[in-house]
Coordinates of C-alpha atoms in Angstrom, one line a residue:
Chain A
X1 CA 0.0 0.0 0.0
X2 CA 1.5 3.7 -1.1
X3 CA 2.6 5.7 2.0
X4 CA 0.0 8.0 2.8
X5 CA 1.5 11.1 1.6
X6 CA 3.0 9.9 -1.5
X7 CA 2.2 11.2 -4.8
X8 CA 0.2 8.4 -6.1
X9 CA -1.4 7.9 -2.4
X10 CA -2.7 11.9 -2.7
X11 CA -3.7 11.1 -6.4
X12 CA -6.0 8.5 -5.6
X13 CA -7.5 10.8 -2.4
X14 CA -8.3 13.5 -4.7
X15 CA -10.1 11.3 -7.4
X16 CA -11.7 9.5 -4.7
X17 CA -12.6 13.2 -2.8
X18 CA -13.8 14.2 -6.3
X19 CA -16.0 11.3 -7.1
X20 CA -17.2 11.8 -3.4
X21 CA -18.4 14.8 -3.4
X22 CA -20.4 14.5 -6.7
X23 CA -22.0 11.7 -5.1
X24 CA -22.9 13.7 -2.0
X25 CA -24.3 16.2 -4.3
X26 CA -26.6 13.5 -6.1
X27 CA -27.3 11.8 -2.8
X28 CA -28.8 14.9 -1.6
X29 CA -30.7 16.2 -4.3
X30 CA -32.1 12.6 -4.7
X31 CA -33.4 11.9 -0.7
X32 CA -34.7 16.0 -1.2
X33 CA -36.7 14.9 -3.5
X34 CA -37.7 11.5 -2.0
X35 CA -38.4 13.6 1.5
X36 CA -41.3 15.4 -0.5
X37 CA -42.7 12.5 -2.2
X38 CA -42.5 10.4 1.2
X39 CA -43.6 12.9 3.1
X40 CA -46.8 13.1 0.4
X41 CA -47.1 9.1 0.5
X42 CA -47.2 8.6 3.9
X43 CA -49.3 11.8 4.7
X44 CA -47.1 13.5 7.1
X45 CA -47.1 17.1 7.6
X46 CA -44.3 18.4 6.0
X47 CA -43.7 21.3 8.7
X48 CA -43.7 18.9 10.8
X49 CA -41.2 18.7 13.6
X50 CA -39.6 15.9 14.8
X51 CA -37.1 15.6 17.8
X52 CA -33.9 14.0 17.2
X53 CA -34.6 10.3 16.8
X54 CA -32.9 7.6 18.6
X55 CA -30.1 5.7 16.5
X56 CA -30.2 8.0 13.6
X57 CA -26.5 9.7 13.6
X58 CA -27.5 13.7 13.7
X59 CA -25.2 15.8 11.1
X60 CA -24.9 18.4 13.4
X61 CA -21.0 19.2 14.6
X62 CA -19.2 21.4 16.8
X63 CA -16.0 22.7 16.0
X64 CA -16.4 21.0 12.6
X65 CA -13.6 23.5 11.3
X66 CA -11.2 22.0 13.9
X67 CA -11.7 18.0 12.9
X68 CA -8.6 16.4 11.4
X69 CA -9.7 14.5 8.0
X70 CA -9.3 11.0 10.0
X71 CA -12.0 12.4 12.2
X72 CA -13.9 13.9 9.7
X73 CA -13.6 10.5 7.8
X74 CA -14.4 7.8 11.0
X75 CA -17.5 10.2 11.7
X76 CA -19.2 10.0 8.0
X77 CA -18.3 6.2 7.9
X78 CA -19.8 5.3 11.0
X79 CA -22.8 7.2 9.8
X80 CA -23.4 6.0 6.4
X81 CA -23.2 2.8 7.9
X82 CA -25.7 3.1 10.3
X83 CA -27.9 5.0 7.6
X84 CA -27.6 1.7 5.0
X85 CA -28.6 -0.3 8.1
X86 CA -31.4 2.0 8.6
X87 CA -32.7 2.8 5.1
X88 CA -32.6 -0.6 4.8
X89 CA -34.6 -1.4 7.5
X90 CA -37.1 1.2 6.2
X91 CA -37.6 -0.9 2.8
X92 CA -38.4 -3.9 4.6
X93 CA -41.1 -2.4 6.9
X94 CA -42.2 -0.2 3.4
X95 CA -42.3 -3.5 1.5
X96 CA -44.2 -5.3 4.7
X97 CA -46.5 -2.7 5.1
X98 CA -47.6 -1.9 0.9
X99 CA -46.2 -4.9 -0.5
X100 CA -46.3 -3.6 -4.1
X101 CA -48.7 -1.1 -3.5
X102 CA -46.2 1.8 -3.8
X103 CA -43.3 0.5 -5.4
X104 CA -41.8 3.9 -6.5
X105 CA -41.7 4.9 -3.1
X106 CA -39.8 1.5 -2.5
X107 CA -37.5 2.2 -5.9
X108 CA -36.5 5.5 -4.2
X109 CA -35.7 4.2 -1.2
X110 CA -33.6 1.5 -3.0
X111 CA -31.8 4.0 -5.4
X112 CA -31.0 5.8 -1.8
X113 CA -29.6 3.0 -0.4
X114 CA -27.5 2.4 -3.1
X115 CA -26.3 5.9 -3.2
X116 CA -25.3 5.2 0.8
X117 CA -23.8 2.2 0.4
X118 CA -21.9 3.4 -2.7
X119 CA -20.5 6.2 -0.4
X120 CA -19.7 4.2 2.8
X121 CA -16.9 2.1 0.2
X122 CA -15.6 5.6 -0.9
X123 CA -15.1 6.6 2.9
X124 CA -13.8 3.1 3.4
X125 CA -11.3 3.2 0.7
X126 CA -10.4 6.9 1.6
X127 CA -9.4 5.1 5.3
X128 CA -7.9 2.8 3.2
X129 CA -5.2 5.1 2.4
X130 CA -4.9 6.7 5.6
X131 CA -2.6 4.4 7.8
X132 CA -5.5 3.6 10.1
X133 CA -7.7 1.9 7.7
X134 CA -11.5 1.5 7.8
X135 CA -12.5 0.4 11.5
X136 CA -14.6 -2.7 11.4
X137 CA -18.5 -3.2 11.3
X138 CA -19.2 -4.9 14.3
X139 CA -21.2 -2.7 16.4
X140 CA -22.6 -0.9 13.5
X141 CA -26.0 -0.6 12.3
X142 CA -29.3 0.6 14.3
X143 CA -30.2 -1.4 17.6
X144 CA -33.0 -3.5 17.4
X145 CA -36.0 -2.5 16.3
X146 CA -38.5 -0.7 18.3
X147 CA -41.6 -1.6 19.1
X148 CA -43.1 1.6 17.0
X149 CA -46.5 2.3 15.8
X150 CA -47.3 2.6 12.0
X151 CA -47.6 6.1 12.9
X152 CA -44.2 6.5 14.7
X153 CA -42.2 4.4 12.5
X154 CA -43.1 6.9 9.3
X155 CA -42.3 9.8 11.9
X156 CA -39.0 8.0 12.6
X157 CA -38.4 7.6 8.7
X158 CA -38.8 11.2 7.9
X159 CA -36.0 12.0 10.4
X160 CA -34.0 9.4 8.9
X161 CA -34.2 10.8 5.6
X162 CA -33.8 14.9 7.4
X163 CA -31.1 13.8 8.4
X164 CA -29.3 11.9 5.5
X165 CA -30.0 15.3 3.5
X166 CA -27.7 16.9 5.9
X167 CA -24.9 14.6 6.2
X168 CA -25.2 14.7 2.3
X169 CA -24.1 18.5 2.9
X170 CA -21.4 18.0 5.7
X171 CA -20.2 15.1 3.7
X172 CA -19.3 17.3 0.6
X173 CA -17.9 19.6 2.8
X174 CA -16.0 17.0 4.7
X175 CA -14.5 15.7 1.8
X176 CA -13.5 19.1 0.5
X177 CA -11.2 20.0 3.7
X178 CA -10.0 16.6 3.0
X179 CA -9.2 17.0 -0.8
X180 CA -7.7 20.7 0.3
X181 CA -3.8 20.5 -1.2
X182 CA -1.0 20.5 1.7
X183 CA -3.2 18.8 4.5
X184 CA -2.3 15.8 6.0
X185 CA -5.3 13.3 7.7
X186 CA -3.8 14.3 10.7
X187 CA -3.7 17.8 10.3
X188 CA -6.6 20.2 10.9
X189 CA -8.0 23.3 8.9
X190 CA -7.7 26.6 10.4
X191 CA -10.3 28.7 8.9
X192 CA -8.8 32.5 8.5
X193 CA -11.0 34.8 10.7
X194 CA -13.1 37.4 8.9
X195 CA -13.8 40.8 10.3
Chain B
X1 CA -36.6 69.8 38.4
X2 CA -36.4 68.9 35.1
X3 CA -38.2 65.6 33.7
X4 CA -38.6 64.2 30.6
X5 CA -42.2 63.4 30.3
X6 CA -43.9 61.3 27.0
X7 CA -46.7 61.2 26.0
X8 CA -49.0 59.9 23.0
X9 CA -49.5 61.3 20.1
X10 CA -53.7 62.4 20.5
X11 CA -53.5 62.5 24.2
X12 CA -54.7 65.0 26.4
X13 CA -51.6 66.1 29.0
X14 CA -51.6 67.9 32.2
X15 CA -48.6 69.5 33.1
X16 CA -48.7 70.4 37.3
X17 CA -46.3 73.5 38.3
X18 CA -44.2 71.1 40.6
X19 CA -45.8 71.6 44.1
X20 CA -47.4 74.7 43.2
X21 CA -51.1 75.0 45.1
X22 CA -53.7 74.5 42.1
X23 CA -54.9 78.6 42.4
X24 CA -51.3 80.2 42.3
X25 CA -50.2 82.7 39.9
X26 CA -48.5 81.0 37.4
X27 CA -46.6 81.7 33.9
X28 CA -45.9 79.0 31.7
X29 CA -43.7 78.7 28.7
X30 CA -43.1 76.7 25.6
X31 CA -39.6 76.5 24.5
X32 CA -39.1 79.9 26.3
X33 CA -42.5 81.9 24.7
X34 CA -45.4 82.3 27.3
X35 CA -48.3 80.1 26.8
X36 CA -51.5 82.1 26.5
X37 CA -54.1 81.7 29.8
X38 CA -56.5 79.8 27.8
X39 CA -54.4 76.8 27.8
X40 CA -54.6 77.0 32.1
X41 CA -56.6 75.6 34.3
X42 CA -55.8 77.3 37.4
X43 CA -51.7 76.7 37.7
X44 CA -52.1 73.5 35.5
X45 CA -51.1 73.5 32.2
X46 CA -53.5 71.9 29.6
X47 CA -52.6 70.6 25.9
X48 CA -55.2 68.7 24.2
X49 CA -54.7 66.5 21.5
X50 CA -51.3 67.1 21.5
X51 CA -49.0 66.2 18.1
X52 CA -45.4 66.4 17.4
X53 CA -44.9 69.7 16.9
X54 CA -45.7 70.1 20.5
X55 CA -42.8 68.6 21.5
X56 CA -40.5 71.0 23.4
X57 CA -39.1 72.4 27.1
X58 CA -42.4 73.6 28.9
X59 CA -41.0 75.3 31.7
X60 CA -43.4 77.0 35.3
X61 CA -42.6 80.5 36.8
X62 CA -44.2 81.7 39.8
X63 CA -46.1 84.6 39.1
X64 CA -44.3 87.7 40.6
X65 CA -41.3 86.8 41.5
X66 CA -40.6 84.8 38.1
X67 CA -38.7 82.0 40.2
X68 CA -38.6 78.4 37.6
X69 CA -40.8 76.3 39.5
X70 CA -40.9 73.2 37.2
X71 CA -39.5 72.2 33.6
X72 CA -40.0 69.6 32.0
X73 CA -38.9 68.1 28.3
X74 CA -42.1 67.1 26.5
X75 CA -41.7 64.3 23.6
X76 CA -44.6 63.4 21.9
X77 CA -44.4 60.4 20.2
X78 CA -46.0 56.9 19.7
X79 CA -46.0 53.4 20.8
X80 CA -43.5 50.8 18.6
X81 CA -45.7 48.9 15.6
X82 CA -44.2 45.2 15.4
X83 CA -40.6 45.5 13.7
X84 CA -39.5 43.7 11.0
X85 CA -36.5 41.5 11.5
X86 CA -34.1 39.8 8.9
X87 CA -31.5 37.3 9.2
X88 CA -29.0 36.2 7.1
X89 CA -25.3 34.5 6.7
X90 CA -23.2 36.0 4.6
X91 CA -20.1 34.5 5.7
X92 CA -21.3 31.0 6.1
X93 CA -20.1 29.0 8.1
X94 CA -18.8 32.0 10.1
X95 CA -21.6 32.8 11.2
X96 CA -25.2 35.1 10.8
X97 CA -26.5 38.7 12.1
X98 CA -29.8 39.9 12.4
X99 CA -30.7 43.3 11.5
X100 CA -34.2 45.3 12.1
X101 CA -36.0 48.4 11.8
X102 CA -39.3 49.8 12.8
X103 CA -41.9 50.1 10.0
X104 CA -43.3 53.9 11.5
X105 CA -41.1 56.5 13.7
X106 CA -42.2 56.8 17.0
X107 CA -40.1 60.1 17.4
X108 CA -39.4 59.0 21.0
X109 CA -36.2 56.5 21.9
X110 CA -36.4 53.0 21.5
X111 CA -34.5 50.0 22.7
X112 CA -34.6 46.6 21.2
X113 CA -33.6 43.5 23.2
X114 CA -32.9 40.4 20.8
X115 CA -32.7 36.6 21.9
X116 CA -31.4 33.8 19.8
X117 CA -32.6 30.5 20.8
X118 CA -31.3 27.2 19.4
X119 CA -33.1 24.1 20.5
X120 CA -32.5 24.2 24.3
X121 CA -29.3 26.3 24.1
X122 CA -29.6 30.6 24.4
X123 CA -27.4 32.3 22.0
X124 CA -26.0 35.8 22.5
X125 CA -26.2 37.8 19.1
X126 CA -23.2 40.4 19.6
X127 CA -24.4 43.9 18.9
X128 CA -22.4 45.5 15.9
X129 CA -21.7 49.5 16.7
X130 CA -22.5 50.2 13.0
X131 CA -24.9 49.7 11.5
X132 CA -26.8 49.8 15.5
X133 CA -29.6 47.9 14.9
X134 CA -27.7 44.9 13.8
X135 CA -26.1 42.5 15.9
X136 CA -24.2 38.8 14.8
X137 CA -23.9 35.2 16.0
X138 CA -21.2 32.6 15.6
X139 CA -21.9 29.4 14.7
X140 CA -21.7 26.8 17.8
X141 CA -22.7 24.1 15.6
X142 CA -22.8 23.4 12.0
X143 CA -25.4 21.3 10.0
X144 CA -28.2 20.9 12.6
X145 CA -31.6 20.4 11.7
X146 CA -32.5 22.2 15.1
X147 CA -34.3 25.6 14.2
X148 CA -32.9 28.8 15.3
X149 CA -35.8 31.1 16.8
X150 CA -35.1 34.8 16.9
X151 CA -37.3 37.3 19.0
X152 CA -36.6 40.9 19.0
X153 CA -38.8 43.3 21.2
X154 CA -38.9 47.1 21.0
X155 CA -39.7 48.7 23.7
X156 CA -40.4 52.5 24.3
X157 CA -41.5 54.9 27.1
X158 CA -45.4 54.0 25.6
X159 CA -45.6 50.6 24.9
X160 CA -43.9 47.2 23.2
X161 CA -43.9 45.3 20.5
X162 CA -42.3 42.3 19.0
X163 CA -41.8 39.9 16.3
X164 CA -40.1 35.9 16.1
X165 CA -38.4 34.3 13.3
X166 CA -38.0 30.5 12.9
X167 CA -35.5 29.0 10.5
X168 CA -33.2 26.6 9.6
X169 CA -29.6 27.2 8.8
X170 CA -29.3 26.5 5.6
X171 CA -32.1 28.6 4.7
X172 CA -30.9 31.9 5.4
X173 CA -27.7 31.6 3.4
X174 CA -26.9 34.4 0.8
X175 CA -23.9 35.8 -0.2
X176 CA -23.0 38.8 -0.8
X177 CA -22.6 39.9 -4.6
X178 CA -19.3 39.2 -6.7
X179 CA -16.4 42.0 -6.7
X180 CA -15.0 43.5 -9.2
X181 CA -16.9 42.6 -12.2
X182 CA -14.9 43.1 -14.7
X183 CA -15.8 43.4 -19.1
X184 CA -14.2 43.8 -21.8
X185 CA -14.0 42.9 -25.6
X186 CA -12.4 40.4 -26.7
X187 CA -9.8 41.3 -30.2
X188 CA -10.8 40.3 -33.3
X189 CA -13.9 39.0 -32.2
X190 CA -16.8 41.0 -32.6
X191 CA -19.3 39.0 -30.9
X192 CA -17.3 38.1 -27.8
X193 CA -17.1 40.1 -24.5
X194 CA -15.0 38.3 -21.6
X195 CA -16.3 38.8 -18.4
X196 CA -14.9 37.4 -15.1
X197 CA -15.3 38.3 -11.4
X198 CA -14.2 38.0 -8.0
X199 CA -16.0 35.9 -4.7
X200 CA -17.5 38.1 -3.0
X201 CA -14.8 38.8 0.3
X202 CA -17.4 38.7 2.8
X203 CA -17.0 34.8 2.0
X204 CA -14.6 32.9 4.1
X205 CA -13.3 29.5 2.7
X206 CA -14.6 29.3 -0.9
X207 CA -12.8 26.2 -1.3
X208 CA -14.4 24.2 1.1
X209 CA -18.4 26.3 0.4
X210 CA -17.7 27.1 -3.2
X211 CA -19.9 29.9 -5.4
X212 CA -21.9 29.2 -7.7
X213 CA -22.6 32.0 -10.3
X214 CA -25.5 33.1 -12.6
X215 CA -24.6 35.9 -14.6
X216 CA -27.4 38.2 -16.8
X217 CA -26.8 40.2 -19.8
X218 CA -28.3 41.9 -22.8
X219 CA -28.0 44.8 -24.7
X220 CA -28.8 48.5 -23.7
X221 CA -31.2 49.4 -26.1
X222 CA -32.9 46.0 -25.5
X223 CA -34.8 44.8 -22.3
X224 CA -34.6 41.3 -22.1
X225 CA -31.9 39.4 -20.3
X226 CA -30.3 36.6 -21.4
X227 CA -28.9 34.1 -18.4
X228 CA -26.4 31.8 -17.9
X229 CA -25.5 30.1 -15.0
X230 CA -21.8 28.5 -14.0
X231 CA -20.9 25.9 -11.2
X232 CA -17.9 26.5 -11.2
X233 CA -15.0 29.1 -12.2
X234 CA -15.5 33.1 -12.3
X235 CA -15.1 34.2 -15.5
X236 CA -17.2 33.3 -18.7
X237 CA -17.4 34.6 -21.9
X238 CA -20.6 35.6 -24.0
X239 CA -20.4 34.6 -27.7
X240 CA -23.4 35.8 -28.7
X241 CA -23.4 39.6 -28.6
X242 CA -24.4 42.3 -31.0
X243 CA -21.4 43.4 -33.0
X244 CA -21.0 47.0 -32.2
X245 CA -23.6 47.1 -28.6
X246 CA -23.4 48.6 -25.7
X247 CA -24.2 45.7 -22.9
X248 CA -24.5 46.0 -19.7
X249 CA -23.8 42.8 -17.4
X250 CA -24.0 41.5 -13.7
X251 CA -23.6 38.7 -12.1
X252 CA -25.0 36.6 -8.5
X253 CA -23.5 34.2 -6.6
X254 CA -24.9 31.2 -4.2
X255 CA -23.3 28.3 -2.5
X256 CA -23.1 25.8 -4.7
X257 CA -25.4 23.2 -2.2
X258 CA -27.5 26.1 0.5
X259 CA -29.2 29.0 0.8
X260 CA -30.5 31.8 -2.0
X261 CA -29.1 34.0 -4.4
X262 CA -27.1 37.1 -3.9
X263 CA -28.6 40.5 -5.1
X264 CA -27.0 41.4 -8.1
X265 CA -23.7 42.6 -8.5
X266 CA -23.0 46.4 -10.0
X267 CA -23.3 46.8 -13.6
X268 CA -20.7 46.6 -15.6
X269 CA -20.7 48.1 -19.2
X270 CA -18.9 46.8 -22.8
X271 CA -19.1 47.1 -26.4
X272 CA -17.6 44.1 -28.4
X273 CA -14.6 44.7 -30.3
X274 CA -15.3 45.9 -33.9
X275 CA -13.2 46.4 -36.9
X276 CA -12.1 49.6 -37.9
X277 CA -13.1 50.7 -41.1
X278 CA -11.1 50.9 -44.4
X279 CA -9.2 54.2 -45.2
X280 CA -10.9 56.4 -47.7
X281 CA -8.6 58.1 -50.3
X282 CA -9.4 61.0 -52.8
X283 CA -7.0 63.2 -54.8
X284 CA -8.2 66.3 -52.0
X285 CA -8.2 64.5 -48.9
X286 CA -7.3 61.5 -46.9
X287 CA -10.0 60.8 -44.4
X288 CA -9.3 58.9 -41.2
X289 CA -12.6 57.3 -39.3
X290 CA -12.5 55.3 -35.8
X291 CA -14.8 52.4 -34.9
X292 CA -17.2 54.2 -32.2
X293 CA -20.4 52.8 -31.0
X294 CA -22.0 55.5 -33.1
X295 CA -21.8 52.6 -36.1
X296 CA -24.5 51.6 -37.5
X297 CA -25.4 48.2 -36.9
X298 CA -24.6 45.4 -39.3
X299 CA -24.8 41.5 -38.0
X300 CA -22.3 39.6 -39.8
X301 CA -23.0 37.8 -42.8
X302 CA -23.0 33.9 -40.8
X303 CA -24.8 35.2 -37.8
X304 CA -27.4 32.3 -36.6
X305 CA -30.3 33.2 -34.4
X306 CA -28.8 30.7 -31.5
X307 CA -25.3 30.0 -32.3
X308 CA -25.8 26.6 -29.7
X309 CA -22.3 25.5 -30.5
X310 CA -20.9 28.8 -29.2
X311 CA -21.9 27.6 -25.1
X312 CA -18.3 27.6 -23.6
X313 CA -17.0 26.8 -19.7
X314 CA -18.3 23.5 -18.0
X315 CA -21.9 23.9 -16.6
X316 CA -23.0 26.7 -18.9
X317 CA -26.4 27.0 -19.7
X318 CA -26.9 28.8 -22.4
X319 CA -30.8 30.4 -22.9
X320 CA -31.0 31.1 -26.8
X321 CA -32.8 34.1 -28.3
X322 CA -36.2 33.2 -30.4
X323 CA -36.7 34.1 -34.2
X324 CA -39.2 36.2 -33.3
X325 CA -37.6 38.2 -30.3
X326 CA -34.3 38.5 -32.9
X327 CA -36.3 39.6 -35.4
X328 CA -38.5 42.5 -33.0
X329 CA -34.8 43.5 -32.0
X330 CA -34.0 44.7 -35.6
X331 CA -37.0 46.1 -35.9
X332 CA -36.3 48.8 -33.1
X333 CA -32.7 49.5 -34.4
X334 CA -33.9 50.4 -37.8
X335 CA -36.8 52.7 -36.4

């Protein structure tokens, strides 16, 4: 495996970063668009607010500006990953409960997960090339499932999908700091203060 | 003694000569000239209905020895109407400020009292010294979907008012216009202008929160914009212009992923380049002209409508002109 700082090894972070963050950019505009039709299917309000759900990794950071890439790249890997878990989840209680009634509801939900899942390998191989590598799975994924009504478990999926829209922005962010030239995984941005 | 006393605009005011028994002789003035006995009632003074104009130093002297009994600084004014705030980040992910006015004077002093409130956490907005009714939050946390709730409350000597805002953080993104817009022709090419701009510098890390840009241009004897928008660079060049136009040009900018649009930037002005005409030679005279933008117009012989292969730059958009909005445009340069 290249050395994490040479030329080839900062080659391949930059194409990955790249392809990344155009993925990010799709991944969001796609669950933006599946919030509105869910959010129509399962006739939720779409004002509606709901309070940070339990097992669903919330975007929000603090200090984000300060995070070394390794940080920034362990915290969007350990998300994604519970977010396939999740989503995935979601199809089989959407399939359980309309069988084929709504299947482009179920499509959408499948493109997303594909999207996620296509993501967590980029994260993975961007560890890859840090000299920590890619932590291991075990662990990862939601806890078991809740004993939710119909009504609470499309509550819970709208904040699922609220909040992959976010990580979708942080992530393209993320990977941005990362793919900045002359910074190491270690190393963290200092953003220049503004009047 | 001297007070400040307020009072509302329509109300009826009694002033009282300080401790002054109700039948004493009294004289009363009004920014130092008397006030005629009819406005008396015994030593008190009476203003009914009063307005603005009545605002002033109403001042009590005993009768005969002319001793200043009382003064006091009238302001006449009204109660605050509900003010109208705005907030907005600029310099995301710096941070955002709020700014607010009232919609009416109230001709009296006010002060405003903001808080910021983010999910369970109270957030002080630092007052800015200029502009004064602004102040500006830092970010504690990025990417939340926890609403921010803003109340500001005005408050004068008469009465209160106030007004909320709820939003999320991406929402109130806008940048601040590009800099330095810059035109010009482009040689030999009489259709091309080049145009390129700055990020605005109100914008911290464009790396990381890139610009997108939509820039708007036409001609200035026409009305219609024509729009393109760019994802990525700042600088684009049109390839469709008049030979021989004035156009005027301006561009906006908004983060590539958040947020709204920019107002647009200051106009810019340009002319493509144009070929200067032959030399004319008689046996009296030689006769020098200059290209100016007095010359008539002539499109070139090859001019198309919508040139589409002309769209340059990765992510332009290019929004072609009709036959029929082409052919009106000729129709007012020959009139």
């Amino acid at each position: 495996m290249a050395a994490p700082d040479s030329p080839s090894a900062a080659l391949r972070r930059h194409d990955l970063c790249s392809r990344g963050i155009r993925l990010a950019g799709k991944m969001r505009s796609d669950v933006v668009d599946l919030l509105d039709t869910y959010v129509e299917r399962q006739g939720l309000d779409a004002s509606a607010s709901v309070a940070a759900v339990e097992g669903v990794p919330a975007a929000a950071a603090e200090r984000w500006d300060e995070q070394t890439g390794t940080q920034r790249l362990l915290e969007n890997l350990v998300a994604y990953r519970t977010f396939r878990a999740l989503l995935a989840q979601m199809l089989e209680e959407h399939r359980e409960q309309l069988g084929e009634a709504d299947a482009a509801l179920g499509q959408a939900l499948a493109a997303i997960l594909l999207q996620v899942s296509a993501f967590a390998y980029h994260l993975e191989e961007l560890l890859r090339l840090e000299s920590s590598g890619p932590p291991s799975e075990e662990g990862a994924g939601p806890s078991p499932p809740l004993h939710l009504s119909l009504f609470e478990r499309k509550l819970r999926g709208l904040g699922v999908l609220r909040e992959l829209a976010q990580w979708a922005v942080r992530s393209a962010r993320d990977l941005r700091q990362l793919a900045k030239p002359g910074l190491g995984s270690s190393s963290a941005p200092s953003l220049a203060e503004s009047p | 003694d001297s007070h400040i006393q307020y009072e509302r605009v329509g109300a009826d005011v009694t002033m009282k000569c300080g401790s002054m028994d109700w039948d004493a002789a009294v004289t009363w003035t009004a920014n130092g000239t008397d006030i005629d006995e009819s406005h008396l009632n015994g030593s008190y003074l009476i203003l009914k209905n009063v307005d603005l104009t009545q605002s002033g130093q109403y001042s009590c002297y005993e009768g005969s020895s002319w001793h200043l009994k009382y003064q006091t600084y009238l302001r006449v004014g009204t109660p605050p109407k509900e003010p109208v705030l705005m907030c907005r980040s600029n310099n995301y992910p710096k941070g955002f400020y709020c700014s607010w006015h009232l919609p009416t004077p109230t001709y009296i002093p006010n002060s405003f009292n903001i808080s910021v409130i983010h999910g369970t956490r109270e957030m002080v907005c630092e007052k800015d010294v200029f502009p004064k009714n602004r102040c500006h939050i830092r970010y504690l946390q990025l990417f939340s979907t926890v609403k921010y709730k803003v109340t500001l409350t005005v408050t004068n000597a008469l009465g209160k008012d106030s007004t909320t805002l709820t939003f999320d953080e991406f929402a109130i993104v806008k940048p601040d216009p590009p800099e330095s817009v810059v035109a010009k022709p482009v040689p030999n090419n009489p259709r091309r202008l080049e145009v390129s701009w700055q990020n605005p510098s109100s914008w911290p890390d464009p790396e990381s929160f890139p610009l997108k840009f939509f820039l708007r241009y036409r001609p200035l004897i026409l009305d219609q914009w024509q729009h393109v928008e760019l994802s990525d660079g700042t600088s684009h060049t049109i390839t469709d212009a008049y030979a021989g136009k004035e156009y005027i040009i301006q561009v906006a900018a908004k983060d590539n992923d958040i947020g709204t649009w920019s107002d647009w930037s200051v106009a810019v002005h340009a002319t493509p380049w144009t070929e200067e005409p032959k030399h004319l030679t008689t046996e009296a005279q030689v006769t020098e002209t200059t290209s100016a933008s007095t010359s008539s117009f002539m499109p070139p012989p090859t001019t198309k409508i919508c040139d589409k292969g002309a769209v340059v730059g990765s992510g332009a958009v290019a929004v072609c002109w009709t036959a029929g909005l082409v052919l009106a445009a000729y129709g007012v340069l020959f009139i």
